[in-house]
Amino acid sequence: MAFQIDPEKTYTVKLTRPVKLGPFSYRPLNEIDMRGKVVRAVIEQEGDEVLEYAREV
């Protein structure tokens, strides 16, 4: 699955597994609002299969 993420926009994302990014831990329990640059960092670190979906807010 390929996501087209704009780093300046905000996205509501649903994770498929827990992710640790710097000092933050994100869990797949609920939807999370993230800036595009954070979503890109998660994808670069974990691969795009870590996201169930990413919807622009």
PDB file of N, CA and C in Angstrom:
ATOM      1  N   MET A   1       0.847  -1.170   0.000  1.00  0.00           N
ATOM      2  CA  MET A   1       0.000   0.000   0.000  1.00  0.00           C
ATOM      3  C   MET A   1       0.896   1.237   0.000  1.00  0.00           C
ATOM      4  N   ALA A   2       0.683   2.123  -0.916  1.00  0.00           N
ATOM      5  CA  ALA A   2       1.503   3.332  -0.999  1.00  0.00           C
ATOM      6  C   ALA A   2       0.679   4.529  -0.552  1.00  0.00           C
ATOM      7  N   PHE A   3       1.198   5.253   0.407  1.00  0.00           N
ATOM      8  CA  PHE A   3       0.526   6.437   0.923  1.00  0.00           C
ATOM      9  C   PHE A   3       1.194   7.670   0.347  1.00  0.00           C
ATOM     10  N   GLN A   4       0.392   8.635  -0.085  1.00  0.00           N
ATOM     11  CA  GLN A   4       0.895   9.935  -0.528  1.00  0.00           C
ATOM     12  C   GLN A   4       0.657  10.910   0.614  1.00  0.00           C
ATOM     13  N   ILE A   5       1.701  11.238   1.354  1.00  0.00           N
ATOM     14  CA  ILE A   5       1.582  12.046   2.558  1.00  0.00           C
ATOM     15  C   ILE A   5       2.197  13.421   2.335  1.00  0.00           C
ATOM     16  N   ASP A   6       1.396  14.460   2.548  1.00  0.00           N
ATOM     17  CA  ASP A   6       1.870  15.844   2.486  1.00  0.00           C
ATOM     18  C   ASP A   6       2.363  16.219   3.887  1.00  0.00           C
ATOM     19  N   PRO A   7       3.631  16.594   4.057  1.00  0.00           N
ATOM     20  CA  PRO A   7       4.169  16.878   5.384  1.00  0.00           C
ATOM     21  C   PRO A   7       3.537  18.073   6.088  1.00  0.00           C
ATOM     22  N   GLU A   8       2.844  18.930   5.359  1.00  0.00           N
ATOM     23  CA  GLU A   8       2.241  20.129   5.957  1.00  0.00           C
ATOM     24  C   GLU A   8       0.799  19.922   6.406  1.00  0.00           C
ATOM     25  N   LYS A   9       0.198  18.790   6.083  1.00  0.00           N
ATOM     26  CA  LYS A   9      -1.200  18.534   6.436  1.00  0.00           C
ATOM     27  C   LYS A   9      -1.281  17.639   7.671  1.00  0.00           C
ATOM     28  N   THR A  10      -2.479  17.544   8.236  1.00  0.00           N
ATOM     29  CA  THR A  10      -2.729  16.704   9.397  1.00  0.00           C
ATOM     30  C   THR A  10      -3.531  15.486   8.953  1.00  0.00           C
ATOM     31  N   TYR A  11      -3.209  14.334   9.527  1.00  0.00           N
ATOM     32  CA  TYR A  11      -3.855  13.077   9.167  1.00  0.00           C
ATOM     33  C   TYR A  11      -4.371  12.362  10.405  1.00  0.00           C
ATOM     34  N   THR A  12      -5.485  11.679  10.254  1.00  0.00           N
ATOM     35  CA  THR A  12      -5.969  10.751  11.263  1.00  0.00           C
ATOM     36  C   THR A  12      -5.489   9.385  10.808  1.00  0.00           C
ATOM     37  N   VAL A  13      -4.713   8.719  11.657  1.00  0.00           N
ATOM     38  CA  VAL A  13      -4.133   7.432  11.270  1.00  0.00           C
ATOM     39  C   VAL A  13      -4.566   6.342  12.238  1.00  0.00           C
ATOM     40  N   LYS A  14      -4.593   5.137  11.739  1.00  0.00           N
ATOM     41  CA  LYS A  14      -4.835   3.936  12.539  1.00  0.00           C
ATOM     42  C   LYS A  14      -3.641   3.026  12.304  1.00  0.00           C
ATOM     43  N   LEU A  15      -2.945   2.683  13.381  1.00  0.00           N
ATOM     44  CA  LEU A  15      -1.757   1.843  13.298  1.00  0.00           C
ATOM     45  C   LEU A  15      -2.136   0.365  13.365  1.00  0.00           C
ATOM     46  N   THR A  16      -1.284  -0.475  12.799  1.00  0.00           N
ATOM     47  CA  THR A  16      -1.495  -1.920  12.867  1.00  0.00           C
ATOM     48  C   THR A  16      -0.713  -2.558  14.003  1.00  0.00           C
ATOM     49  N   ARG A  17       0.272  -1.823  14.550  1.00  0.00           N
ATOM     50  CA  ARG A  17       1.085  -2.343  15.658  1.00  0.00           C
ATOM     51  C   ARG A  17       1.689  -1.164  16.423  1.00  0.00           C
ATOM     52  N   PRO A  18       2.189  -1.396  17.638  1.00  0.00           N
ATOM     53  CA  PRO A  18       2.815  -0.316  18.399  1.00  0.00           C
ATOM     54  C   PRO A  18       4.065   0.219  17.695  1.00  0.00           C
ATOM     55  N   VAL A  19       4.292   1.526  17.846  1.00  0.00           N
ATOM     56  CA  VAL A  19       5.436   2.187  17.226  1.00  0.00           C
ATOM     57  C   VAL A  19       6.097   3.079  18.266  1.00  0.00           C
ATOM     58  N   LYS A  20       7.416   3.015  18.352  1.00  0.00           N
ATOM     59  CA  LYS A  20       8.189   3.931  19.204  1.00  0.00           C
ATOM     60  C   LYS A  20       8.966   4.847  18.266  1.00  0.00           C
ATOM     61  N   LEU A  21       8.714   6.141  18.403  1.00  0.00           N
ATOM     62  CA  LEU A  21       9.359   7.143  17.558  1.00  0.00           C
ATOM     63  C   LEU A  21       9.940   8.201  18.486  1.00  0.00           C
ATOM     64  N   GLY A  22      11.267   8.184  18.647  1.00  0.00           N
ATOM     65  CA  GLY A  22      11.908   9.090  19.595  1.00  0.00           C
ATOM     66  C   GLY A  22      11.395   8.788  20.995  1.00  0.00           C
ATOM     67  N   PRO A  23      11.011   9.819  21.743  1.00  0.00           N
ATOM     68  CA  PRO A  23      10.534   9.590  23.113  1.00  0.00           C
ATOM     69  C   PRO A  23       9.064   9.167  23.187  1.00  0.00           C
ATOM     70  N   PHE A  24       8.374   9.107  22.053  1.00  0.00           N
ATOM     71  CA  PHE A  24       6.940   8.810  22.040  1.00  0.00           C
ATOM     72  C   PHE A  24       6.661   7.371  21.634  1.00  0.00           C
ATOM     73  N   SER A  25       5.657   6.793  22.271  1.00  0.00           N
ATOM     74  CA  SER A  25       5.157   5.469  21.902  1.00  0.00           C
ATOM     75  C   SER A  25       3.723   5.632  21.438  1.00  0.00           C
ATOM     76  N   TYR A  26       3.430   5.102  20.274  1.00  0.00           N
ATOM     77  CA  TYR A  26       2.083   5.155  19.714  1.00  0.00           C
ATOM     78  C   TYR A  26       1.527   3.740  19.699  1.00  0.00           C
ATOM     79  N   ARG A  27       0.275   3.590  20.134  1.00  0.00           N
ATOM     80  CA  ARG A  27      -0.346   2.272  20.196  1.00  0.00           C
ATOM     81  C   ARG A  27      -1.535   2.221  19.230  1.00  0.00           C
ATOM     82  N   PRO A  28      -1.827   1.037  18.713  1.00  0.00           N
ATOM     83  CA  PRO A  28      -2.889   0.894  17.711  1.00  0.00           C
ATOM     84  C   PRO A  28      -4.299   0.804  18.288  1.00  0.00           C
ATOM     85  N   LEU A  29      -4.524   1.321  19.486  1.00  0.00           N
ATOM     86  CA  LEU A  29      -5.833   1.190  20.125  1.00  0.00           C
ATOM     87  C   LEU A  29      -6.892   2.093  19.495  1.00  0.00           C
ATOM     88  N   ASN A  30      -6.536   3.323  19.213  1.00  0.00           N
ATOM     89  CA  ASN A  30      -7.481   4.314  18.688  1.00  0.00           C
ATOM     90  C   ASN A  30      -6.865   5.042  17.497  1.00  0.00           C
ATOM     91  N   GLU A  31      -7.684   5.869  16.851  1.00  0.00           N
ATOM     92  CA  GLU A  31      -7.158   6.741  15.804  1.00  0.00           C
ATOM     93  C   GLU A  31      -6.283   7.805  16.452  1.00  0.00           C
ATOM     94  N   ILE A  32      -5.250   8.223  15.743  1.00  0.00           N
ATOM     95  CA  ILE A  32      -4.317   9.226  16.237  1.00  0.00           C
ATOM     96  C   ILE A  32      -4.202  10.325  15.186  1.00  0.00           C
ATOM     97  N   ASP A  33      -4.256  11.586  15.624  1.00  0.00           N
ATOM     98  CA  ASP A  33      -4.021  12.707  14.710  1.00  0.00           C
ATOM     99  C   ASP A  33      -2.531  13.011  14.702  1.00  0.00           C
ATOM    100  N   MET A  34      -1.945  13.053  13.499  1.00  0.00           N
ATOM    101  CA  MET A  34      -0.511  13.307  13.343  1.00  0.00           C
ATOM    102  C   MET A  34      -0.294  14.271  12.199  1.00  0.00           C
ATOM    103  N   ARG A  35       0.747  15.089  12.323  1.00  0.00           N
ATOM    104  CA  ARG A  35       1.186  15.912  11.200  1.00  0.00           C
ATOM    105  C   ARG A  35       1.804  14.997  10.143  1.00  0.00           C
ATOM    106  N   GLY A  36       1.764  15.430   8.912  1.00  0.00           N
ATOM    107  CA  GLY A  36       2.293  14.636   7.815  1.00  0.00           C
ATOM    108  C   GLY A  36       3.756  14.266   7.979  1.00  0.00           C
ATOM    109  N   LYS A  37       4.563  15.176   8.538  1.00  0.00           N
ATOM    110  CA  LYS A  37       5.987  14.871   8.698  1.00  0.00           C
ATOM    111  C   LYS A  37       6.189  13.740   9.711  1.00  0.00           C
ATOM    112  N   VAL A  38       5.312  13.628  10.718  1.00  0.00           N
ATOM    113  CA  VAL A  38       5.406  12.527  11.684  1.00  0.00           C
ATOM    114  C   VAL A  38       4.959  11.221  11.027  1.00  0.00           C
ATOM    115  N   VAL A  39       3.900  11.278  10.231  1.00  0.00           N
ATOM    116  CA  VAL A  39       3.427  10.088   9.511  1.00  0.00           C
ATOM    117  C   VAL A  39       4.542   9.574   8.595  1.00  0.00           C
ATOM    118  N   ARG A  40       5.208  10.480   7.893  1.00  0.00           N
ATOM    119  CA  ARG A  40       6.322  10.073   7.017  1.00  0.00           C
ATOM    120  C   ARG A  40       7.453   9.427   7.807  1.00  0.00           C
ATOM    121  N   ALA A  41       7.770   9.970   8.977  1.00  0.00           N
ATOM    122  CA  ALA A  41       8.831   9.409   9.815  1.00  0.00           C
ATOM    123  C   ALA A  41       8.469   8.003  10.278  1.00  0.00           C
ATOM    124  N   VAL A  42       7.206   7.790  10.632  1.00  0.00           N
ATOM    125  CA  VAL A  42       6.746   6.461  11.042  1.00  0.00           C
ATOM    126  C   VAL A  42       6.872   5.481   9.879  1.00  0.00           C
ATOM    127  N   ILE A  43       6.455   5.894   8.691  1.00  0.00           N
ATOM    128  CA  ILE A  43       6.541   5.025   7.515  1.00  0.00           C
ATOM    129  C   ILE A  43       7.994   4.706   7.186  1.00  0.00           C
ATOM    130  N   GLU A  44       8.882   5.703   7.248  1.00  0.00           N
ATOM    131  CA  GLU A  44      10.301   5.470   6.958  1.00  0.00           C
ATOM    132  C   GLU A  44      10.921   4.486   7.947  1.00  0.00           C
ATOM    133  N   GLN A  45      10.528   4.590   9.209  1.00  0.00           N
ATOM    134  CA  GLN A  45      11.089   3.729  10.243  1.00  0.00           C
ATOM    135  C   GLN A  45      10.498   2.313  10.207  1.00  0.00           C
ATOM    136  N   GLU A  46       9.170   2.202   9.995  1.00  0.00           N
ATOM    137  CA  GLU A  46       8.474   0.923  10.154  1.00  0.00           C
ATOM    138  C   GLU A  46       7.980   0.299   8.852  1.00  0.00           C
ATOM    139  N   GLY A  47       7.947   1.071   7.769  1.00  0.00           N
ATOM    140  CA  GLY A  47       7.363   0.578   6.521  1.00  0.00           C
ATOM    141  C   GLY A  47       5.891   0.955   6.465  1.00  0.00           C
ATOM    142  N   ASP A  48       5.309   1.049   5.252  1.00  0.00           N
ATOM    143  CA  ASP A  48       3.932   1.529   5.163  1.00  0.00           C
ATOM    144  C   ASP A  48       2.892   0.514   5.606  1.00  0.00           C
ATOM    145  N   GLU A  49       3.268  -0.751   5.861  1.00  0.00           N
ATOM    146  CA  GLU A  49       2.307  -1.719   6.388  1.00  0.00           C
ATOM    147  C   GLU A  49       1.971  -1.442   7.853  1.00  0.00           C
ATOM    148  N   VAL A  50       2.685  -0.517   8.489  1.00  0.00           N
ATOM    149  CA  VAL A  50       2.390  -0.141   9.876  1.00  0.00           C
ATOM    150  C   VAL A  50       1.080   0.661   9.960  1.00  0.00           C
ATOM    151  N   LEU A  51       0.639   1.259   8.852  1.00  0.00           N
ATOM    152  CA  LEU A  51      -0.597   2.040   8.841  1.00  0.00           C
ATOM    153  C   LEU A  51      -1.742   1.220   8.257  1.00  0.00           C
ATOM    154  N   GLU A  52      -2.822   1.149   9.011  1.00  0.00           N
ATOM    155  CA  GLU A  52      -4.039   0.557   8.460  1.00  0.00           C
ATOM    156  C   GLU A  52      -4.658   1.542   7.481  1.00  0.00           C
ATOM    157  N   TYR A  53      -4.683   2.818   7.906  1.00  0.00           N
ATOM    158  CA  TYR A  53      -5.109   3.897   7.013  1.00  0.00           C
ATOM    159  C   TYR A  53      -4.583   5.226   7.518  1.00  0.00           C
ATOM    160  N   ALA A  54      -4.564   6.210   6.621  1.00  0.00           N
ATOM    161  CA  ALA A  54      -4.206   7.588   6.938  1.00  0.00           C
ATOM    162  C   ALA A  54      -5.159   8.472   6.146  1.00  0.00           C
ATOM    163  N   ARG A  55      -6.004   9.206   6.870  1.00  0.00           N
ATOM    164  CA  ARG A  55      -6.998  10.079   6.239  1.00  0.00           C
ATOM    165  C   ARG A  55      -6.670  11.526   6.545  1.00  0.00           C
ATOM    166  N   GLU A  56      -6.707  12.341   5.510  1.00  0.00           N
ATOM    167  CA  GLU A  56      -6.454  13.770   5.694  1.00  0.00           C
ATOM    168  C   GLU A  56      -7.595  14.397   6.492  1.00  0.00           C
ATOM    169  N   VAL A  57      -7.218  15.236   7.459  1.00  0.00           N
ATOM    170  CA  VAL A  57      -8.230  15.906   8.317  1.00  0.00           C
ATOM    171  C   VAL A  57      -8.630  17.208   7.681  1.00  0.00           C
TER     172      VAL A  57
END
